[in-house]
Amino acid sequence: MAKIINKKQIAPNIHQCEVEAPLIASKALPGQFLIAIPNEFSERTPMTISDWDTKKGTVTFIFLEIGASTEVMTKLKKGDEFYSFTGPLGKAYDVDKYGTVGLIAGCYGIGAIYPAAKAFKAKGNKVISYSEARSNFLLYWNDKLEEVSSEVRYATVDGSLGKKGHAYDLLEDDLKAGMKFDRIIAVGCSYLMYRVSQLTRPYNIKTIVSMNTVMIDGTGMCGACRLVVGNKTKFACVDGPHFDGHQVDWDIVLSRRKAYLEEEIISKERW
Ligand code: FES
């Protein structure tokens, strides 16, 4: 089954989990996700695939300990098996030679842009990765990202590393300074993706956002990941998770950001 080969906390409340899943590893592409169910009583949790090793037959994902389900996952140890582990799911990034590609990430997205940086660089693009956190000690995979990017630029809210502020502030500085991009990909919280999309619109830079953040069951049945993209209803889990950030109706996305907060609190209390 899907046995945990390695699991560690890489920053406060951020965990890295490597799982034996040779079939998923053999098919995974940058931008795809998997669904992990830790035990028979826990819910389906979509996780972006951050790395994989076809020789070892393992896949790695990063998760934030934020509610009851991820707390269950945090308690799993090396050698434990997932009740269910399914993937790869969702559409992969459209990897091609564009020129200069900017990858903007925060939180779980830092792990998610790692395979994208690798793939875009291998295609001959100049890859500039932007990694953000509230503070230096909350950043992770700096070395890995630097290894596969042409350049990594950091932003921290407290100014402990790189630009004081957010990755979109740094991107704004770079765009104003005349830096050119042929494609931008943003992965992280909805607000980060919204800000990046607003920023790149006047420059007419094709901007892809990864809407994994709004998914719940990842099957197309719960409806929680419903989006309006170019005036059409889409489901992040079955039609995405990647969409043109300039076409997404962000008012709807942002208004639903805390839609399940009360249920999350109840669930955590019961757990
Ligand atoms: Fe439930 Fe997409 S996550 S329908």
PDB file of C-alpha atoms and ligand atoms in Angstrom:
ATOM      1  CA  MET A   1       0.000   0.000   0.000  1.00  0.00           C
ATOM      2  CA  ALA A   2       1.080   3.633   0.316  1.00  0.00           C
ATOM      3  CA  LYS A   3       3.696   3.418   3.046  1.00  0.00           C
ATOM      4  CA  ILE A   4       5.354   6.512   4.483  1.00  0.00           C
ATOM      5  CA  ILE A   5       9.085   6.336   3.709  1.00  0.00           C
ATOM      6  CA  ASN A   6       9.987   9.646   5.275  1.00  0.00           C
ATOM      7  CA  LYS A   7       8.129  12.347   7.100  1.00  0.00           C
ATOM      8  CA  LYS A   8       9.450  15.457   8.781  1.00  0.00           C
ATOM      9  CA  GLN A   9       8.502  18.935   9.874  1.00  0.00           C
ATOM     10  CA  ILE A  10      10.445  21.346   7.651  1.00  0.00           C
ATOM     11  CA  ALA A  11       9.133  24.573   9.166  1.00  0.00           C
ATOM     12  CA  PRO A  12       6.669  25.265  12.011  1.00  0.00           C
ATOM     13  CA  ASN A  13       3.397  23.528  11.033  1.00  0.00           C
ATOM     14  CA  ILE A  14       4.741  22.633   7.580  1.00  0.00           C
ATOM     15  CA  HIS A  15       5.423  18.955   6.934  1.00  0.00           C
ATOM     16  CA  GLN A  16       7.085  17.008   4.140  1.00  0.00           C
ATOM     17  CA  CYS A  17       5.858  13.488   3.503  1.00  0.00           C
ATOM     18  CA  GLU A  18       7.469  10.951   1.145  1.00  0.00           C
ATOM     19  CA  VAL A  19       5.266   7.995   0.309  1.00  0.00           C
ATOM     20  CA  GLU A  20       5.875   4.737  -1.528  1.00  0.00           C
ATOM     21  CA  ALA A  21       3.582   4.992  -4.558  1.00  0.00           C
ATOM     22  CA  PRO A  22       5.401   3.682  -7.659  1.00  0.00           C
ATOM     23  CA  LEU A  23       2.427   3.955 -10.010  1.00  0.00           C
ATOM     24  CA  ILE A  24       1.826   7.600  -9.115  1.00  0.00           C
ATOM     25  CA  ALA A  25       5.570   8.341  -9.369  1.00  0.00           C
ATOM     26  CA  SER A  26       5.729   6.784 -12.833  1.00  0.00           C
ATOM     27  CA  LYS A  27       2.950   9.021 -14.186  1.00  0.00           C
ATOM     28  CA  ALA A  28       3.260  12.291 -12.224  1.00  0.00           C
ATOM     29  CA  LEU A  29       3.697  15.583 -14.075  1.00  0.00           C
ATOM     30  CA  PRO A  30       4.348  19.079 -12.677  1.00  0.00           C
ATOM     31  CA  GLY A  31       1.160  20.671 -11.369  1.00  0.00           C
ATOM     32  CA  GLN A  32      -0.758  17.477 -10.656  1.00  0.00           C
ATOM     33  CA  PHE A  33      -2.191  16.473  -7.311  1.00  0.00           C
ATOM     34  CA  LEU A  34      -3.104  13.358  -5.353  1.00  0.00           C
ATOM     35  CA  ILE A  35      -5.765  12.551  -2.785  1.00  0.00           C
ATOM     36  CA  ALA A  36      -4.622  11.178   0.533  1.00  0.00           C
ATOM     37  CA  ILE A  37      -6.902   9.565   3.129  1.00  0.00           C
ATOM     38  CA  PRO A  38      -4.941   8.795   6.305  1.00  0.00           C
ATOM     39  CA  ASN A  39      -7.446   6.374   7.892  1.00  0.00           C
ATOM     40  CA  GLU A  40     -10.924   5.023   7.207  1.00  0.00           C
ATOM     41  CA  PHE A  41     -12.582   7.776   9.256  1.00  0.00           C
ATOM     42  CA  SER A  42     -10.711  10.755   7.823  1.00  0.00           C
ATOM     43  CA  GLU A  43     -11.727  12.864   4.844  1.00  0.00           C
ATOM     44  CA  ARG A  44     -10.218  12.997   1.370  1.00  0.00           C
ATOM     45  CA  THR A  45      -7.439  15.576   1.260  1.00  0.00           C
ATOM     46  CA  PRO A  46      -6.102  16.847  -2.089  1.00  0.00           C
ATOM     47  CA  MET A  47      -2.337  17.453  -2.000  1.00  0.00           C
ATOM     48  CA  THR A  48      -0.167  18.935  -4.745  1.00  0.00           C
ATOM     49  CA  ILE A  49       2.664  16.598  -5.745  1.00  0.00           C
ATOM     50  CA  SER A  50       5.904  18.441  -4.951  1.00  0.00           C
ATOM     51  CA  ASP A  51       8.454  15.852  -6.019  1.00  0.00           C
ATOM     52  CA  TRP A  52       8.733  12.245  -7.133  1.00  0.00           C
ATOM     53  CA  ASP A  53      11.404   9.621  -7.730  1.00  0.00           C
ATOM     54  CA  THR A  54      10.612   7.074 -10.409  1.00  0.00           C
ATOM     55  CA  LYS A  55      13.566   4.829  -9.401  1.00  0.00           C
ATOM     56  CA  LYS A  56      12.599   4.658  -5.726  1.00  0.00           C
ATOM     57  CA  GLY A  57       8.898   4.701  -6.653  1.00  0.00           C
ATOM     58  CA  THR A  58       8.068   7.491  -4.203  1.00  0.00           C
ATOM     59  CA  VAL A  59       6.156  10.764  -4.264  1.00  0.00           C
ATOM     60  CA  THR A  60       6.576  13.719  -1.913  1.00  0.00           C
ATOM     61  CA  PHE A  61       4.004  16.274  -0.875  1.00  0.00           C
ATOM     62  CA  ILE A  62       4.066  19.222   1.505  1.00  0.00           C
ATOM     63  CA  PHE A  63       1.196  20.001   3.827  1.00  0.00           C
ATOM     64  CA  LEU A  64       0.246  22.585   6.390  1.00  0.00           C
ATOM     65  CA  GLU A  65      -1.119  21.413   9.726  1.00  0.00           C
ATOM     66  CA  ILE A  66      -4.203  23.579   9.781  1.00  0.00           C
ATOM     67  CA  GLY A  67      -7.346  21.590  10.680  1.00  0.00           C
ATOM     68  CA  ALA A  68      -8.529  18.206  11.933  1.00  0.00           C
ATOM     69  CA  SER A  69      -7.612  16.225   8.793  1.00  0.00           C
ATOM     70  CA  THR A  70      -4.092  17.550   8.513  1.00  0.00           C
ATOM     71  CA  GLU A  71      -3.640  17.011  12.251  1.00  0.00           C
ATOM     72  CA  VAL A  72      -4.445  13.319  11.666  1.00  0.00           C
ATOM     73  CA  MET A  73      -1.846  13.327   8.895  1.00  0.00           C
ATOM     74  CA  THR A  74       0.713  14.987  11.150  1.00  0.00           C
ATOM     75  CA  LYS A  75       0.404  12.119  13.623  1.00  0.00           C
ATOM     76  CA  LEU A  76       1.338   9.497  11.014  1.00  0.00           C
ATOM     77  CA  LYS A  77       4.915   8.208  11.266  1.00  0.00           C
ATOM     78  CA  LYS A  78       7.482   6.598   9.004  1.00  0.00           C
ATOM     79  CA  GLY A  79       6.292   3.063   8.213  1.00  0.00           C
ATOM     80  CA  ASP A  80       2.567   3.899   8.588  1.00  0.00           C
ATOM     81  CA  GLU A  81       0.318   3.411   5.563  1.00  0.00           C
ATOM     82  CA  PHE A  82      -2.357   5.657   4.109  1.00  0.00           C
ATOM     83  CA  TYR A  83      -5.836   4.154   3.989  1.00  0.00           C
ATOM     84  CA  SER A  84      -6.103   5.444   0.429  1.00  0.00           C
ATOM     85  CA  PHE A  85      -3.673   7.302  -1.812  1.00  0.00           C
ATOM     86  CA  THR A  86      -4.838   8.200  -5.323  1.00  0.00           C
ATOM     87  CA  GLY A  87      -3.204  10.063  -8.200  1.00  0.00           C
ATOM     88  CA  PRO A  88      -1.871  11.656 -10.220  1.00  0.00           C
ATOM     89  CA  LEU A  89      -4.968  13.814 -10.735  1.00  0.00           C
ATOM     90  CA  GLY A  90      -5.701  17.093 -12.495  1.00  0.00           C
ATOM     91  CA  LYS A  91      -4.154  18.696 -15.526  1.00  0.00           C
ATOM     92  CA  ALA A  92      -0.408  19.302 -15.549  1.00  0.00           C
ATOM     93  CA  TYR A  93       1.183  22.665 -16.356  1.00  0.00           C
ATOM     94  CA  ASP A  94       1.547  23.402 -20.011  1.00  0.00           C
ATOM     95  CA  VAL A  95       5.343  23.155 -20.091  1.00  0.00           C
ATOM     96  CA  ASP A  96       6.894  24.718 -23.186  1.00  0.00           C
ATOM     97  CA  LYS A  97       9.649  27.114 -24.117  1.00  0.00           C
ATOM     98  CA  TYR A  98       8.202  30.580 -23.434  1.00  0.00           C
ATOM     99  CA  GLY A  99      11.312  32.615 -22.604  1.00  0.00           C
ATOM    100  CA  THR A 100      11.253  33.930 -19.035  1.00  0.00           C
ATOM    101  CA  VAL A 101       8.905  32.202 -16.610  1.00  0.00           C
ATOM    102  CA  GLY A 102       8.129  33.670 -13.172  1.00  0.00           C
ATOM    103  CA  LEU A 103       6.935  31.256 -10.488  1.00  0.00           C
ATOM    104  CA  ILE A 104       5.353  32.994  -7.495  1.00  0.00           C
ATOM    105  CA  ALA A 105       4.697  30.933  -4.391  1.00  0.00           C
ATOM    106  CA  GLY A 106       3.866  31.041  -0.728  1.00  0.00           C
ATOM    107  CA  CYS A 107       3.085  28.407   1.877  1.00  0.00           C
ATOM    108  CA  TYR A 108       2.420  24.932   0.349  1.00  0.00           C
ATOM    109  CA  GLY A 109       3.014  26.526  -3.076  1.00  0.00           C
ATOM    110  CA  ILE A 110       6.778  26.667  -2.509  1.00  0.00           C
ATOM    111  CA  GLY A 111       6.857  22.885  -2.746  1.00  0.00           C
ATOM    112  CA  ALA A 112       4.400  22.957  -5.636  1.00  0.00           C
ATOM    113  CA  ILE A 113       6.573  25.200  -7.842  1.00  0.00           C
ATOM    114  CA  TYR A 114       9.668  23.010  -7.379  1.00  0.00           C
ATOM    115  CA  PRO A 115       8.776  20.442 -10.106  1.00  0.00           C
ATOM    116  CA  ALA A 116       7.483  23.283 -12.305  1.00  0.00           C
ATOM    117  CA  ALA A 117      10.808  25.155 -12.038  1.00  0.00           C
ATOM    118  CA  LYS A 118      12.659  21.951 -12.929  1.00  0.00           C
ATOM    119  CA  ALA A 119      10.445  21.278 -15.956  1.00  0.00           C
ATOM    120  CA  PHE A 120      10.409  24.855 -17.326  1.00  0.00           C
ATOM    121  CA  LYS A 121      14.199  25.120 -16.915  1.00  0.00           C
ATOM    122  CA  ALA A 122      14.712  21.779 -18.691  1.00  0.00           C
ATOM    123  CA  LYS A 123      12.705  23.201 -21.620  1.00  0.00           C
ATOM    124  CA  GLY A 124      15.207  26.050 -21.930  1.00  0.00           C
ATOM    125  CA  ASN A 125      13.321  28.815 -20.109  1.00  0.00           C
ATOM    126  CA  LYS A 126      14.868  31.310 -17.743  1.00  0.00           C
ATOM    127  CA  VAL A 127      13.064  30.535 -14.486  1.00  0.00           C
ATOM    128  CA  ILE A 128      12.736  33.176 -11.780  1.00  0.00           C
ATOM    129  CA  SER A 129      11.160  31.778  -8.629  1.00  0.00           C
ATOM    130  CA  TYR A 130       9.643  34.009  -5.938  1.00  0.00           C
ATOM    131  CA  SER A 131       9.317  32.427  -2.522  1.00  0.00           C
ATOM    132  CA  GLU A 132       7.454  34.162   0.317  1.00  0.00           C
ATOM    133  CA  ALA A 133       6.710  33.601   3.994  1.00  0.00           C
ATOM    134  CA  ARG A 134       5.945  35.675   7.047  1.00  0.00           C
ATOM    135  CA  SER A 135       9.529  35.165   8.238  1.00  0.00           C
ATOM    136  CA  ASN A 136      12.784  33.549   7.174  1.00  0.00           C
ATOM    137  CA  PHE A 137      12.287  30.492   9.440  1.00  0.00           C
ATOM    138  CA  LEU A 138       8.992  29.698   7.659  1.00  0.00           C
ATOM    139  CA  LEU A 139      10.642  29.362   4.262  1.00  0.00           C
ATOM    140  CA  TYR A 140      11.705  25.895   3.135  1.00  0.00           C
ATOM    141  CA  TRP A 141      13.332  24.135   0.165  1.00  0.00           C
ATOM    142  CA  ASN A 142      15.477  27.224  -0.558  1.00  0.00           C
ATOM    143  CA  ASP A 143      18.429  25.058  -1.680  1.00  0.00           C
ATOM    144  CA  LYS A 144      16.260  22.785  -3.809  1.00  0.00           C
ATOM    145  CA  LEU A 145      14.576  25.751  -5.482  1.00  0.00           C
ATOM    146  CA  GLU A 146      17.900  27.520  -6.095  1.00  0.00           C
ATOM    147  CA  GLU A 147      19.230  24.337  -7.713  1.00  0.00           C
ATOM    148  CA  VAL A 148      16.463  24.213 -10.344  1.00  0.00           C
ATOM    149  CA  SER A 149      15.767  27.938 -10.913  1.00  0.00           C
ATOM    150  CA  SER A 150      17.841  30.515 -12.773  1.00  0.00           C
ATOM    151  CA  GLU A 151      17.253  32.813  -9.789  1.00  0.00           C
ATOM    152  CA  VAL A 152      15.267  32.692  -6.551  1.00  0.00           C
ATOM    153  CA  ARG A 153      13.939  35.919  -5.055  1.00  0.00           C
ATOM    154  CA  TYR A 154      12.695  36.019  -1.473  1.00  0.00           C
ATOM    155  CA  ALA A 155      10.097  38.126   0.311  1.00  0.00           C
ATOM    156  CA  THR A 156       9.330  37.978   4.024  1.00  0.00           C
ATOM    157  CA  VAL A 157       6.684  40.009   5.813  1.00  0.00           C
ATOM    158  CA  ASP A 158       9.109  40.823   8.669  1.00  0.00           C
ATOM    159  CA  GLY A 159      11.990  41.586   6.293  1.00  0.00           C
ATOM    160  CA  SER A 160      14.230  38.825   7.730  1.00  0.00           C
ATOM    161  CA  LEU A 161      15.147  37.671   4.205  1.00  0.00           C
ATOM    162  CA  GLY A 162      14.872  39.460   0.867  1.00  0.00           C
ATOM    163  CA  LYS A 163      12.203  42.070   0.270  1.00  0.00           C
ATOM    164  CA  LYS A 164      10.142  43.174   3.304  1.00  0.00           C
ATOM    165  CA  GLY A 165       6.610  42.368   2.223  1.00  0.00           C
ATOM    166  CA  HIS A 166       5.019  39.786  -0.031  1.00  0.00           C
ATOM    167  CA  ALA A 167       6.134  38.048  -3.212  1.00  0.00           C
ATOM    168  CA  TYR A 168       3.634  40.145  -5.181  1.00  0.00           C
ATOM    169  CA  ASP A 169       5.278  43.323  -3.817  1.00  0.00           C
ATOM    170  CA  LEU A 170       8.622  42.062  -5.069  1.00  0.00           C
ATOM    171  CA  LEU A 171       7.108  41.127  -8.424  1.00  0.00           C
ATOM    172  CA  GLU A 172       5.571  44.595  -8.650  1.00  0.00           C
ATOM    173  CA  ASP A 173       9.010  46.180  -8.046  1.00  0.00           C
ATOM    174  CA  ASP A 174      10.514  43.963 -10.741  1.00  0.00           C
ATOM    175  CA  LEU A 175       7.791  44.733 -13.280  1.00  0.00           C
ATOM    176  CA  LYS A 176       8.099  48.459 -12.606  1.00  0.00           C
ATOM    177  CA  ALA A 177      11.873  48.152 -12.997  1.00  0.00           C
ATOM    178  CA  GLY A 178      11.283  46.740 -16.481  1.00  0.00           C
ATOM    179  CA  MET A 179      11.795  43.022 -15.897  1.00  0.00           C
ATOM    180  CA  LYS A 180      10.077  41.065 -18.668  1.00  0.00           C
ATOM    181  CA  PHE A 181       8.172  37.829 -18.267  1.00  0.00           C
ATOM    182  CA  ASP A 182       6.594  35.616 -20.908  1.00  0.00           C
ATOM    183  CA  ARG A 183       4.570  33.589 -18.426  1.00  0.00           C
ATOM    184  CA  ILE A 184       3.770  33.794 -14.741  1.00  0.00           C
ATOM    185  CA  ILE A 185       2.503  30.988 -12.527  1.00  0.00           C
ATOM    186  CA  ALA A 186       1.190  31.719  -9.028  1.00  0.00           C
ATOM    187  CA  VAL A 187       0.572  29.040  -6.388  1.00  0.00           C
ATOM    188  CA  GLY A 188      -0.459  29.692  -2.812  1.00  0.00           C
ATOM    189  CA  CYS A 189      -3.382  31.274  -1.005  1.00  0.00           C
ATOM    190  CA  SER A 190      -6.237  32.765  -3.052  1.00  0.00           C
ATOM    191  CA  TYR A 191      -5.230  36.296  -2.102  1.00  0.00           C
ATOM    192  CA  LEU A 192      -1.670  35.850  -3.405  1.00  0.00           C
ATOM    193  CA  MET A 193      -2.977  34.482  -6.709  1.00  0.00           C
ATOM    194  CA  TYR A 194      -5.510  37.293  -6.977  1.00  0.00           C
ATOM    195  CA  ARG A 195      -2.854  39.977  -6.349  1.00  0.00           C
ATOM    196  CA  VAL A 196      -0.462  38.444  -8.872  1.00  0.00           C
ATOM    197  CA  SER A 197      -3.231  38.273 -11.498  1.00  0.00           C
ATOM    198  CA  GLN A 198      -4.156  41.928 -10.908  1.00  0.00           C
ATOM    199  CA  LEU A 199      -0.523  42.957 -11.190  1.00  0.00           C
ATOM    200  CA  THR A 200       0.248  41.196 -14.453  1.00  0.00           C
ATOM    201  CA  ARG A 201      -2.993  42.169 -16.234  1.00  0.00           C
ATOM    202  CA  PRO A 202      -1.810  45.648 -17.393  1.00  0.00           C
ATOM    203  CA  TYR A 203       1.423  44.082 -18.659  1.00  0.00           C
ATOM    204  CA  ASN A 204      -0.546  41.476 -20.588  1.00  0.00           C
ATOM    205  CA  ILE A 205       1.531  38.593 -19.221  1.00  0.00           C
ATOM    206  CA  LYS A 206      -0.224  35.242 -19.429  1.00  0.00           C
ATOM    207  CA  THR A 207      -0.786  34.297 -15.788  1.00  0.00           C
ATOM    208  CA  ILE A 208      -1.708  30.842 -14.574  1.00  0.00           C
ATOM    209  CA  VAL A 209      -3.125  30.306 -11.094  1.00  0.00           C
ATOM    210  CA  SER A 210      -3.433  26.948  -9.335  1.00  0.00           C
ATOM    211  CA  MET A 211      -6.773  26.752  -7.579  1.00  0.00           C
ATOM    212  CA  ASN A 212      -6.026  23.718  -5.388  1.00  0.00           C
ATOM    213  CA  THR A 213      -6.746  25.900  -2.367  1.00  0.00           C
ATOM    214  CA  VAL A 214     -10.506  25.792  -2.940  1.00  0.00           C
ATOM    215  CA  MET A 215     -10.763  22.025  -3.357  1.00  0.00           C
ATOM    216  CA  ILE A 216     -12.328  19.751  -0.775  1.00  0.00           C
ATOM    217  CA  ASP A 217     -13.088  16.225  -2.005  1.00  0.00           C
ATOM    218  CA  GLY A 218     -11.375  16.506  -5.401  1.00  0.00           C
ATOM    219  CA  THR A 219     -13.964  14.382  -7.216  1.00  0.00           C
ATOM    220  CA  GLY A 220     -16.208  16.935  -8.932  1.00  0.00           C
ATOM    221  CA  MET A 221     -19.080  16.037  -6.582  1.00  0.00           C
ATOM    222  CA  CYS A 222     -18.980  18.356  -3.563  1.00  0.00           C
ATOM    223  CA  GLY A 223     -19.083  21.535  -5.660  1.00  0.00           C
ATOM    224  CA  ALA A 224     -16.888  23.470  -3.231  1.00  0.00           C
ATOM    225  CA  CYS A 225     -14.243  24.188  -5.864  1.00  0.00           C
ATOM    226  CA  ARG A 226     -16.729  25.838  -8.248  1.00  0.00           C
ATOM    227  CA  LEU A 227     -15.257  28.859 -10.019  1.00  0.00           C
ATOM    228  CA  VAL A 228     -16.339  31.269 -12.702  1.00  0.00           C
ATOM    229  CA  VAL A 229     -13.650  31.499 -15.350  1.00  0.00           C
ATOM    230  CA  GLY A 230     -14.329  33.557 -18.479  1.00  0.00           C
ATOM    231  CA  ASN A 231     -18.050  33.616 -17.522  1.00  0.00           C
ATOM    232  CA  LYS A 232     -18.206  29.818 -17.495  1.00  0.00           C
ATOM    233  CA  THR A 233     -18.600  27.632 -14.424  1.00  0.00           C
ATOM    234  CA  LYS A 234     -15.597  25.398 -13.840  1.00  0.00           C
ATOM    235  CA  PHE A 235     -14.556  22.946 -11.166  1.00  0.00           C
ATOM    236  CA  ALA A 236     -10.965  23.300  -9.983  1.00  0.00           C
ATOM    237  CA  CYS A 237     -10.590  19.563  -9.366  1.00  0.00           C
ATOM    238  CA  VAL A 238     -11.838  18.239 -12.708  1.00  0.00           C
ATOM    239  CA  ASP A 239     -11.308  21.177 -15.106  1.00  0.00           C
ATOM    240  CA  GLY A 240      -8.094  22.448 -13.485  1.00  0.00           C
ATOM    241  CA  PRO A 241      -6.472  22.999 -11.136  1.00  0.00           C
ATOM    242  CA  HIS A 242      -4.758  25.583 -13.376  1.00  0.00           C
ATOM    243  CA  PHE A 243      -6.640  28.514 -14.900  1.00  0.00           C
ATOM    244  CA  ASP A 244      -5.942  31.816 -16.562  1.00  0.00           C
ATOM    245  CA  GLY A 245      -5.751  34.233 -13.614  1.00  0.00           C
ATOM    246  CA  HIS A 246      -7.061  37.103 -15.767  1.00  0.00           C
ATOM    247  CA  GLN A 247     -10.259  35.149 -16.497  1.00  0.00           C
ATOM    248  CA  VAL A 248     -11.060  34.062 -12.929  1.00  0.00           C
ATOM    249  CA  ASP A 249     -13.902  35.906 -11.173  1.00  0.00           C
ATOM    250  CA  TRP A 250     -11.923  36.766  -8.041  1.00  0.00           C
ATOM    251  CA  ASP A 251     -14.848  38.441  -6.217  1.00  0.00           C
ATOM    252  CA  ILE A 252     -16.518  35.034  -5.944  1.00  0.00           C
ATOM    253  CA  VAL A 253     -13.299  33.249  -4.923  1.00  0.00           C
ATOM    254  CA  LEU A 254     -12.387  35.792  -2.255  1.00  0.00           C
ATOM    255  CA  SER A 255     -15.922  36.003  -0.847  1.00  0.00           C
ATOM    256  CA  ARG A 256     -15.830  32.245  -0.166  1.00  0.00           C
ATOM    257  CA  ARG A 257     -12.396  32.147   1.447  1.00  0.00           C
ATOM    258  CA  LYS A 258     -13.728  31.510   4.965  1.00  0.00           C
ATOM    259  CA  ALA A 259     -16.921  29.706   3.926  1.00  0.00           C
ATOM    260  CA  TYR A 260     -16.172  26.595   5.996  1.00  0.00           C
ATOM    261  CA  LEU A 261     -14.405  28.246   8.914  1.00  0.00           C
ATOM    262  CA  GLU A 262     -17.135  27.389  11.433  1.00  0.00           C
ATOM    263  CA  GLU A 263     -17.269  23.740  10.333  1.00  0.00           C
ATOM    264  CA  GLU A 264     -13.469  23.574  10.467  1.00  0.00           C
ATOM    265  CA  ILE A 265     -13.499  24.837  14.062  1.00  0.00           C
ATOM    266  CA  ILE A 266     -16.223  22.337  15.076  1.00  0.00           C
ATOM    267  CA  SER A 267     -14.378  19.514  13.361  1.00  0.00           C
ATOM    268  CA  LYS A 268     -11.137  20.404  15.115  1.00  0.00           C
ATOM    269  CA  GLU A 269     -12.884  20.601  18.511  1.00  0.00           C
ATOM    270  CA  ARG A 270     -14.515  17.191  17.996  1.00  0.00           C
ATOM    271  CA  TRP A 271     -11.225  15.668  16.875  1.00  0.00           C
TER     272      TRP A 271
HETATM  273 FE1  FES B   1     -15.279  18.908  -4.642  1.00  0.00          FE
HETATM  274 FE2  FES B   1     -14.043  19.878  -6.781  1.00  0.00          FE
HETATM  275  S1  FES B   1     -13.275  19.641  -4.814  1.00  0.00           S
HETATM  276  S2  FES B   1     -16.100  19.258  -6.598  1.00  0.00           S
END
